[in-house]
Amino acid sequence: MKKTTFKIEGHKCRGWKCECGEDTLYTPDAQKILILNKIKHGVSVKVGELGESLIIRFPKEFVEAYKIKKGNKVMLRLKDSNKIEISV
Ligand SMILES: [Zn+2]
């Protein structure tokens, strides 16, 4: 087994290449890529209610990927008639 770096969906993934031709991925890297890929394609969340306000929650994949914490400020911006951009 030889240490190597693979390119998956544009991301680097460490792993090993065997002489038999089989590749083994380093699990933490592979999992990170899966999560990034998932959030790139979008995650649907439901609009809730808190008092008089409507609220949405950040899925944990976003919280971890963007290191969002309670008290952080985010910027909401109109992107389109049906799109809102959130900058963290
Ligand atoms: Zn092998």
Coordinates of C-alpha atoms and ligand atoms in Angstrom, one line a residue:
M1 CA 0.0 0.0 0.0
K2 CA 1.3 3.4 -1.1
K3 CA 0.1 6.7 0.4
T4 CA -1.4 8.9 -2.1
T5 CA -3.9 11.7 -2.6
F6 CA -7.0 11.3 -4.7
K7 CA -9.2 14.0 -6.3
I8 CA -12.9 13.4 -5.7
E9 CA -15.5 16.0 -6.9
G10 CA -12.7 18.6 -6.9
H11 CA -11.7 17.9 -3.3
K12 CA -8.5 16.3 -2.0
C13 CA -8.9 12.9 -0.3
R14 CA -6.0 11.1 1.3
G15 CA -5.7 7.4 0.8
W16 CA -3.6 4.4 -0.2
K17 CA -3.1 2.7 -3.6
C18 CA -2.4 -1.0 -3.6
E19 CA -0.3 -2.8 -6.2
C20 CA -3.4 -4.9 -7.1
G21 CA -5.1 -1.7 -8.3
E22 CA -7.4 -1.2 -5.4
D23 CA -7.8 2.2 -3.8
T24 CA -8.5 2.8 -0.1
L25 CA -9.8 6.2 1.0
Y26 CA -9.0 7.8 4.3
T27 CA -12.4 7.8 6.0
P28 CA -12.4 11.2 7.6
D29 CA -11.5 12.9 4.3
A30 CA -14.1 10.8 2.4
Q31 CA -16.8 11.7 4.9
K32 CA -16.0 15.4 4.7
I33 CA -16.3 15.3 0.9
L34 CA -19.7 13.5 1.2
I35 CA -21.0 16.2 3.5
L36 CA -19.7 19.1 1.3
N37 CA -21.3 17.5 -1.7
K38 CA -24.6 17.1 0.2
I39 CA -24.8 20.7 1.2
K40 CA -23.7 21.9 -2.2
H41 CA -26.8 20.3 -3.7
G42 CA -29.0 21.8 -1.0
V43 CA -30.8 20.6 2.1
S44 CA -34.4 21.4 2.6
V45 CA -35.6 22.9 5.9
K46 CA -39.0 23.8 7.1
V47 CA -40.1 27.3 8.1
G48 CA -41.1 27.3 11.8
E49 CA -42.6 29.9 14.1
L50 CA -41.2 31.5 17.2
G51 CA -43.5 34.1 18.8
E52 CA -44.4 36.5 16.0
S53 CA -41.4 35.5 13.8
L54 CA -40.9 32.9 11.2
I55 CA -37.7 30.9 11.7
I56 CA -35.6 28.4 9.9
R57 CA -32.9 26.2 11.4
F58 CA -29.4 25.6 10.1
P59 CA -28.9 21.9 9.5
K60 CA -25.9 20.5 11.4
E61 CA -23.9 19.9 8.2
F62 CA -23.9 23.7 7.6
V63 CA -23.1 24.5 11.2
E64 CA -20.1 22.3 11.1
A65 CA -18.9 23.2 7.6
Y66 CA -19.2 26.9 8.2
K67 CA -18.4 26.9 12.0
I68 CA -21.6 28.8 12.8
K69 CA -22.1 29.6 16.4
K70 CA -25.0 31.1 18.5
G71 CA -24.6 34.9 18.5
N72 CA -22.9 35.0 15.1
K73 CA -24.3 37.5 12.7
V74 CA -25.3 36.4 9.2
M75 CA -26.3 38.6 6.2
L76 CA -29.4 37.9 4.3
R77 CA -29.6 39.3 0.8
L78 CA -32.2 39.1 -2.0
K79 CA -30.8 37.0 -4.9
D80 CA -33.9 36.5 -7.0
S81 CA -37.6 36.5 -6.6
N82 CA -37.4 33.1 -4.9
K83 CA -33.8 33.0 -3.7
I84 CA -32.2 34.4 -0.5
E85 CA -28.5 34.3 0.0
I86 CA -27.1 33.9 3.5
S87 CA -23.5 35.1 4.1
V88 CA -21.8 33.8 7.2
Ligands
ZN1 ZN -4.5 -5.0 -3.0

